[in-house]
Coordinates of C-alpha atoms and ligand atoms in Angstrom, one line a residue:
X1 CA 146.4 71.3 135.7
X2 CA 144.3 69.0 138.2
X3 CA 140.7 69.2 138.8
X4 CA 139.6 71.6 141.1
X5 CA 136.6 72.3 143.3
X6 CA 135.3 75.8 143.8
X7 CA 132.4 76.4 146.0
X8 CA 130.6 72.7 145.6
X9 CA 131.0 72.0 142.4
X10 CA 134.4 70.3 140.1
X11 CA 135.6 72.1 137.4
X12 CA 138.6 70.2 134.8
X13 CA 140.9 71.7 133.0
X14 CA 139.7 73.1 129.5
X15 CA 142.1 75.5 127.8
X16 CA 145.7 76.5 128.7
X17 CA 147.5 79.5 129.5
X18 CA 149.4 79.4 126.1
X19 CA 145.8 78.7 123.9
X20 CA 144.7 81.4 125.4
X21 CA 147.5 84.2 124.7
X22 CA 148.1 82.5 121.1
X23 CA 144.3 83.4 120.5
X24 CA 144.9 86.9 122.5
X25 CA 147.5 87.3 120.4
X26 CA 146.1 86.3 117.2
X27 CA 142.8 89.1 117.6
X28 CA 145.7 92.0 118.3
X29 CA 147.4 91.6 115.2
X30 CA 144.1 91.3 113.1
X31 CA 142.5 94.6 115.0
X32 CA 145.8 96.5 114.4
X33 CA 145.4 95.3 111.0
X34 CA 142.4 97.3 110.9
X35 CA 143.3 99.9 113.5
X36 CA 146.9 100.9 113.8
X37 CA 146.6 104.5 111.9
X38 CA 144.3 106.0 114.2
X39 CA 143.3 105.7 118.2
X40 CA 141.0 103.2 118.6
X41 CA 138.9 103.3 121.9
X42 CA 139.2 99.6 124.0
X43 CA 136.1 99.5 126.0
X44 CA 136.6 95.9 128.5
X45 CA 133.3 94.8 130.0
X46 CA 133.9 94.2 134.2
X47 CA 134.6 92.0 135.7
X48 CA 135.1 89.2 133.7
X49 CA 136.9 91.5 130.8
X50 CA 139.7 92.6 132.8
X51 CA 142.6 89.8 132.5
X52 CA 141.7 89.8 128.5
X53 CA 142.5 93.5 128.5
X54 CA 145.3 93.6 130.4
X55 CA 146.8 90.9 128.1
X56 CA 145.3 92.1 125.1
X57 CA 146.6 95.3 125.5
X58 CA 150.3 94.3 125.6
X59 CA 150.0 92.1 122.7
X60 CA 148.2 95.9 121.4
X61 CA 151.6 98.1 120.7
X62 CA 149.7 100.6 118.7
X63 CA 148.0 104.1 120.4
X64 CA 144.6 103.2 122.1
X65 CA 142.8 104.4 124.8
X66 CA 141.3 101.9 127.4
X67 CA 138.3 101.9 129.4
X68 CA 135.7 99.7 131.3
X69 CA 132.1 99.9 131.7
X70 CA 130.3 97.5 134.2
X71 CA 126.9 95.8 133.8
X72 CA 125.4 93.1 135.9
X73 CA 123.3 89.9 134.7
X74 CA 124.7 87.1 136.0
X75 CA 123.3 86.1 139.5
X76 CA 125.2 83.0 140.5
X77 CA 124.8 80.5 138.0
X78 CA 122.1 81.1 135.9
X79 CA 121.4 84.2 133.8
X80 CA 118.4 86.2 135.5
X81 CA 118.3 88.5 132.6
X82 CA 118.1 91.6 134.9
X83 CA 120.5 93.5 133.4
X84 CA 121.7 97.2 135.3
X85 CA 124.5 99.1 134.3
X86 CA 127.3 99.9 137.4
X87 CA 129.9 101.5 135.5
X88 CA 129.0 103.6 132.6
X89 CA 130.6 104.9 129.3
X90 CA 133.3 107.5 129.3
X91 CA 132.6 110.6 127.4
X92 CA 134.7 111.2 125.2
X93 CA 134.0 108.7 122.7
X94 CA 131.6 110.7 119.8
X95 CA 133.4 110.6 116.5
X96 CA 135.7 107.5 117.7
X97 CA 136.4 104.3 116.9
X98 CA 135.1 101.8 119.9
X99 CA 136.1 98.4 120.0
X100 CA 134.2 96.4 122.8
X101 CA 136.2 93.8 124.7
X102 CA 134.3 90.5 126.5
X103 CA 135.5 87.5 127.9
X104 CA 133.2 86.0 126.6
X105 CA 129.8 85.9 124.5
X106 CA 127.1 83.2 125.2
X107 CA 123.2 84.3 124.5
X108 CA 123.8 87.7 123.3
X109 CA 121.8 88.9 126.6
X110 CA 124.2 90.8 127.7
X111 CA 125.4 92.2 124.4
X112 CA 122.4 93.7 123.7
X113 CA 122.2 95.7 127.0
X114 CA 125.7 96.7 126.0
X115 CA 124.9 98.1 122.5
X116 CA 121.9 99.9 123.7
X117 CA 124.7 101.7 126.1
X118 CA 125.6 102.9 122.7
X119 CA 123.0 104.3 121.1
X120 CA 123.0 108.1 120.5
X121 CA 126.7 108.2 121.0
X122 CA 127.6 108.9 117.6
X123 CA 130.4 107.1 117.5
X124 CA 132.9 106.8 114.5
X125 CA 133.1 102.2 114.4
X126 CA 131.6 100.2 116.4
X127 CA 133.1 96.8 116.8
X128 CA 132.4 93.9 119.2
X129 CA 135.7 91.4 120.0
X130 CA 135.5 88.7 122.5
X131 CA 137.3 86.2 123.7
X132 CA 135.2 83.3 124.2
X133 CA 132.2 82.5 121.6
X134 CA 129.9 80.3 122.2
X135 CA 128.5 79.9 118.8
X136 CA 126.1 77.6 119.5
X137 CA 123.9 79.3 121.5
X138 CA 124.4 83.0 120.2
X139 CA 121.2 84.7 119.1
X140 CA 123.2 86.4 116.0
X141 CA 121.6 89.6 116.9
X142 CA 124.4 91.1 116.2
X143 CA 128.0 91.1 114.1
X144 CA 131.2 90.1 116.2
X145 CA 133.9 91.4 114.5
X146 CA 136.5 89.6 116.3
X147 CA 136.6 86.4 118.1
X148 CA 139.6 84.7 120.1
X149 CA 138.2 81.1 120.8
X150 CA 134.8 79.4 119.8
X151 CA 133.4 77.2 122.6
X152 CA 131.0 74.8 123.3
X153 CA 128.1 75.4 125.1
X154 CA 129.9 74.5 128.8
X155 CA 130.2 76.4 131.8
X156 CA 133.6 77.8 132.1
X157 CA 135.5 79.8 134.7
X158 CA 138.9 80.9 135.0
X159 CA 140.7 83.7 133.2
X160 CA 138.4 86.6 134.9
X161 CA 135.5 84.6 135.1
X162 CA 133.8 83.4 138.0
X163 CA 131.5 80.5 139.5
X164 CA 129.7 82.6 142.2
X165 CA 133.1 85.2 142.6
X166 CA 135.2 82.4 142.7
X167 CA 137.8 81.2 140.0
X168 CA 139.0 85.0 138.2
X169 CA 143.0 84.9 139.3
X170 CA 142.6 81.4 137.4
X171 CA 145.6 81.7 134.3
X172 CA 143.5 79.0 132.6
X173 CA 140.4 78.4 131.6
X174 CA 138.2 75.2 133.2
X175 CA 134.9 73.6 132.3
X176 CA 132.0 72.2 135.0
X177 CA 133.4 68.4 135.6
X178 CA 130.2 66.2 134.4
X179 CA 131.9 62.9 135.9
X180 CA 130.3 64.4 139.4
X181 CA 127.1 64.8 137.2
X182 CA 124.1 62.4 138.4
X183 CA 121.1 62.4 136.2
X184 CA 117.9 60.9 136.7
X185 CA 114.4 60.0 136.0
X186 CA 111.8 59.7 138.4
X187 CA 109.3 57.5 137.6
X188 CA 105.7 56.6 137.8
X189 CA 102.1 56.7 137.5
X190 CA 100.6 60.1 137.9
X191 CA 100.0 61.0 141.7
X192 CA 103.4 58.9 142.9
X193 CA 105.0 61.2 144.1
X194 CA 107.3 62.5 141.5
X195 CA 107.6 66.2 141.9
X196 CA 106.8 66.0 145.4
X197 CA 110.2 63.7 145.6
X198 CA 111.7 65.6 143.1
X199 CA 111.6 68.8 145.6
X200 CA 113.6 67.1 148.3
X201 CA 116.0 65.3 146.2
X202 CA 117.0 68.6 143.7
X203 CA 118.0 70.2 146.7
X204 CA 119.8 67.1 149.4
X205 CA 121.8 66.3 145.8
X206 CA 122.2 69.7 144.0
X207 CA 120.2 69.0 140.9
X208 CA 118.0 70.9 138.7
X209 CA 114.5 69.7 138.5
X210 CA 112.9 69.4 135.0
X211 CA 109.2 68.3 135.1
X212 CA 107.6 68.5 131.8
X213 CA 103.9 68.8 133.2
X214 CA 105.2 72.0 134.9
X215 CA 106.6 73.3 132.1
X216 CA 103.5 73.1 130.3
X217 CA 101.5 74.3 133.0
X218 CA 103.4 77.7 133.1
X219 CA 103.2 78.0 129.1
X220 CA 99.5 77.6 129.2
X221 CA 99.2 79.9 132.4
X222 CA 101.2 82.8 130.3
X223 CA 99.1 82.1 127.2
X224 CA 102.5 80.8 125.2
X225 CA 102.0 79.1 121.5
X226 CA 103.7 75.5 123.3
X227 CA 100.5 76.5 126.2
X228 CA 98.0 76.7 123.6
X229 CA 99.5 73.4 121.6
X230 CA 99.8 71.3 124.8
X231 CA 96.8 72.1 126.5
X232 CA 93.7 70.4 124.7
X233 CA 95.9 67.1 125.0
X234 CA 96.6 67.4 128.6
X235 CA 92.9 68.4 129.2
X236 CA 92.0 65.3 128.3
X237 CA 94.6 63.6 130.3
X238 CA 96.2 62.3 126.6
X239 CA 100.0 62.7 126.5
X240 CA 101.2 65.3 124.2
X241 CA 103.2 64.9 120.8
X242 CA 106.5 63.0 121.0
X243 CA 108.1 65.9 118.9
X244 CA 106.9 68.6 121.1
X245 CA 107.6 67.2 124.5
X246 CA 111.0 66.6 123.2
X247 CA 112.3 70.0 122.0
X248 CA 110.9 71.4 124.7
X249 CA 112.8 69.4 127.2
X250 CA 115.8 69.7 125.4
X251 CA 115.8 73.5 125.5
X252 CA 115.3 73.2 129.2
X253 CA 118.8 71.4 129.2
X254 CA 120.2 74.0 127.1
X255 CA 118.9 76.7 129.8
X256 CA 121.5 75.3 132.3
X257 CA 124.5 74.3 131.0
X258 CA 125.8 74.9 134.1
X259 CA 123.4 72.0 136.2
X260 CA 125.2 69.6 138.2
X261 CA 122.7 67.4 137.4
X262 CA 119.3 66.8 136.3
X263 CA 116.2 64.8 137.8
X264 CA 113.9 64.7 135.0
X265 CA 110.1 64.5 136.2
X266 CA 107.1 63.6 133.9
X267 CA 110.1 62.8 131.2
X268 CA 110.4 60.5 129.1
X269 CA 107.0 59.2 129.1
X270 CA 107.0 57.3 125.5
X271 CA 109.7 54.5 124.0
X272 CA 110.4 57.5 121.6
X273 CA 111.6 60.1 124.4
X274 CA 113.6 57.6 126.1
X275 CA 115.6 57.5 122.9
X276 CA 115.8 60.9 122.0
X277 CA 116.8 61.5 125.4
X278 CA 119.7 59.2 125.5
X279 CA 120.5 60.3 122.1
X280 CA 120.3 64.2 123.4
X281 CA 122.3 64.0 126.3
X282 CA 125.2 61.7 124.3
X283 CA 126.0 64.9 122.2
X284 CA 126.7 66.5 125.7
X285 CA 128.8 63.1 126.6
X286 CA 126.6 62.8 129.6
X287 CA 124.3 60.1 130.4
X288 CA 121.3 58.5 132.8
X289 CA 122.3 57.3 135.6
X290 CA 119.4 55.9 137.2
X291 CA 115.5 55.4 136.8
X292 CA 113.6 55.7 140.1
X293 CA 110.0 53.7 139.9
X294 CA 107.7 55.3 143.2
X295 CA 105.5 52.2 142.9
X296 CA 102.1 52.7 144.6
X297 CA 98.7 51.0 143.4
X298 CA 95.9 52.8 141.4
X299 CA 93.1 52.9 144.0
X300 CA 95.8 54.6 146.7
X301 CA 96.9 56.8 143.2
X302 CA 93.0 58.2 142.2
X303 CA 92.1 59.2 146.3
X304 CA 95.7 61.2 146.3
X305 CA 95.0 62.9 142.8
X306 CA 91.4 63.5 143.7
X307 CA 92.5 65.1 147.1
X308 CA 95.7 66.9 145.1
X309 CA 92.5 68.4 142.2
X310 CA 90.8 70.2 145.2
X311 CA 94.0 72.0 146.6
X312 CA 95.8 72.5 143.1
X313 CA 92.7 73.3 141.0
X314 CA 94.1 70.9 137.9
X315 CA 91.2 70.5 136.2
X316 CA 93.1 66.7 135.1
X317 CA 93.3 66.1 138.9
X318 CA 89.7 66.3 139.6
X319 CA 87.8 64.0 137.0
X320 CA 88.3 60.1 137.7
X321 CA 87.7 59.5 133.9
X322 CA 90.6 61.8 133.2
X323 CA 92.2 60.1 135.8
X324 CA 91.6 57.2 134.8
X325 CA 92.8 57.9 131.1
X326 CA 96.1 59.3 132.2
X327 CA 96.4 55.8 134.2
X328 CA 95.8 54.0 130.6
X329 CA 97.9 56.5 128.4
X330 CA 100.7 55.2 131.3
X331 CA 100.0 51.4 131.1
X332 CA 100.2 52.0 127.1
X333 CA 102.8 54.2 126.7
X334 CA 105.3 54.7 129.9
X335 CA 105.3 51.4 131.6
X336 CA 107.2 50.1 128.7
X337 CA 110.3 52.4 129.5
X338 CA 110.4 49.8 132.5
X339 CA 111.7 47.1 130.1
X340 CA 114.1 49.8 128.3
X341 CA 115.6 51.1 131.4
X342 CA 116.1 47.2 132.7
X343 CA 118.2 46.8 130.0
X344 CA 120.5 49.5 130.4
X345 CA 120.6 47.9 134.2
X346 CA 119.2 51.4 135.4
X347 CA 116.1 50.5 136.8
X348 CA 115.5 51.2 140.9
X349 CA 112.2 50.3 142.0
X350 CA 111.2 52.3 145.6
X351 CA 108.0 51.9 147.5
X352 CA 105.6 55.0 146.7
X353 CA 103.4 54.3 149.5
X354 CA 104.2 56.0 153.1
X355 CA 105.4 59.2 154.9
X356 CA 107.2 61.9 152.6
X357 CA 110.4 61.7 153.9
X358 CA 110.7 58.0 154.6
X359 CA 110.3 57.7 150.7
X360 CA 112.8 60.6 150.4
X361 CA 115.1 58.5 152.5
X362 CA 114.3 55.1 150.3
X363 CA 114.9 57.2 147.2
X364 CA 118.3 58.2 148.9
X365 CA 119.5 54.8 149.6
X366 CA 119.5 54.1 145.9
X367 CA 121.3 57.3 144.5
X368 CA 123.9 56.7 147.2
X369 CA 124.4 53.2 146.0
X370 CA 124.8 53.7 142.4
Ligands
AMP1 P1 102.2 65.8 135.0 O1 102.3 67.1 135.6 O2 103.6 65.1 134.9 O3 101.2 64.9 135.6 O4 101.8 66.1 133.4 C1 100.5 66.6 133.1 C2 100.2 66.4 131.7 O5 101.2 67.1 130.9 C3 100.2 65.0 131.1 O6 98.9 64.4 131.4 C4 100.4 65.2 129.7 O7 99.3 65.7 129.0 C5 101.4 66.4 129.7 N1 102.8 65.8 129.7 C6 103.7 66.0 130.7 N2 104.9 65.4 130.5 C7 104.7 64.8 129.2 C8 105.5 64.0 128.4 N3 106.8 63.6 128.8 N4 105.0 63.6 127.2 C9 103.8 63.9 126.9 N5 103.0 64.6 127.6 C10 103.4 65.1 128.8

């Protein structure tokens, strides 16, 4: 099984056709266990559910019925959460024994639009199997009964599942290749240019953009408890809690397992982050590839922030004593990360002073060389 590319991304190969069946295999003898003496209703959730069921099913040599119902949540590769149902229940089932068949199981999202299909049914059992678990990520909302094959938290396709419609008539199952993954930090005082660069590059290189600074912003905009925790700190232009900073960027990892990369933006800004972050993204086996300083000096800095407070509204943009403390907090805290990131021989330094896209283009240069 060689690596293969759908659409623009690599994908290697993760489980084989005989795992698989050996696991398919394993979840029909335990539900005929339970099953065997009366008709069982198998419910398979389209599309990914179909090649499970059609295997499942022959491994199943007991009476059953079999049907499908059809939601959709997936848009691409991220979860929307907009869930609608295309395909719905068959009628028959009050005083029955349903047994829901997934391919797989990740956040419990879907799960739960799927057992609200249920109330009022008045069904006999209800019973959740799936194929895939990932357990690490699974809100535990609710029981599965029956699992073929726990997983880590890595985007899969084959086996009925898709990347964007692709990948379904695959007999095995394959994971998101992270050797094509480029990761990196963007660097630099406040007003360099970070998110501004951070635009451009996410989409010339395919990479999700993490900036901590917005995240906060849009937790204290929708009145969130990390909002109301993060905001008297950056009101003052003070950085905010190690411990804080850090979960919070490590759940927006979690969010997209499926990333081809990540440009981290505002991140880490403290010794402390630079470690957890290295230590973080080792339990995924991926790594840092490159630190990109925008240079640019303070007085150019304070007119672009000032100029930046009375588009933006930032309240931390429009005060040069903020300003100013934000430059210190840097000198104190962030500048050391310089020294840190030398070490690991990961340190680019690009001139932050000049049009937009001639930076873009200097940022370029160094991502193409690593
Ligand atoms: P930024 O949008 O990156 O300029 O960040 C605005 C403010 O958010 C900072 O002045 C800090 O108060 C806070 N902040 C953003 N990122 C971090 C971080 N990595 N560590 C601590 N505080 C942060």
């Amino acid at each position: 099984m060689p690596v293969i590319k759908l659409h623009d991304k690599y994908f290697k190969p993760f489980l084989s056709h005989a795992e698989i069946q050996t696991a398919i295999a394993a979840m029909a003898q335990k539900i005929a266990a339970d099953y065997k003496d009366e008709t069982p209703i198998f419910i398979g959730v389209l599309n990914g559910s179909f090649m499970f069921v059609a295997d499942f099913l022959k491994q199943y040599q007991h009476p059953c019925e079999v049907s499908f119902v059809k939601l959709s949540s997936y848009q691409g590769l991220t979860s929307t959460g907009i869930v609608e149902t295309l395909l719905d229940l068959p009628e028959n089932i009050e005083g029955r024994s349903v047994i829901i068949l997934e391919d797989i199981i990740d956040t419990g999202r879907t799960l739960k639009e799927l057992v609200h299909l249920f109330t009022n049914t008045n069904v006999k059992e209800f019973k959740i199997a799936t194929l895939f678990y990932k357990a690490e990520i699974y809100n535990g909302e609710y029981r599965i009964d029956y699992v073929g094959i726990e997983i880590p938290n890595k985007f899969i396709v084959g086996y009925g599942l898709d990347y964007n419609e692709l990948g379904r008539n695959l007999k095995e199952v394959y994971q998101l290749s992270q050797k094509h993954m480029i990761n990196l930090v963007i660097f630099g005082k406040p007003g360099a240019g970070k998110g501004t660069q951070a635009e451009f590059l996410k989409d010339k290189y395919n990479l999700k953009h993490i900036s901590t600074g917005d995240v906060f912003r849009y937790n204290i905009k929708n009145n969130t408890e990390l909002g109301a925790l993060a905001k008297s700190y950056m009101d003052k232009g003070d950085l905010v809690p190690d411990e804080v900073t850090i979960k919070m960027l490590q759940d927006e990892v979690e969010k997209n397992p499926d990333a081809s990369g990540f440009i981290f933006d505002g991140f880490p800004r403290t010794t402390a982050q630079a470690e957890a972050l290295d230590a973080f993204l080792a339990t995924k086996s991926i790594k840092i590839n490159a630190t990109i300083a925008l240079e640019a000096n303070d007085e150019v800095l304070i007119q672009r922030l000032l100029e930046r407070g009375k588009l933006n509204g930032r309240t931390d943009d429009q005060d040069e004593n903020k300003i100013r403390n934000r430059f210190d907090e840097y000198n104190l805290k962030t500048a050391p990360l310089k020294d840190f990131y030398e070490g690991q021989g990961k340190f680019h330094s690009v001139n932050g002073i000049g049009a937009i896209d001639e930076i873009t283009q200097r940022l370029a240069k160094v991502i193409e060389e690593l």
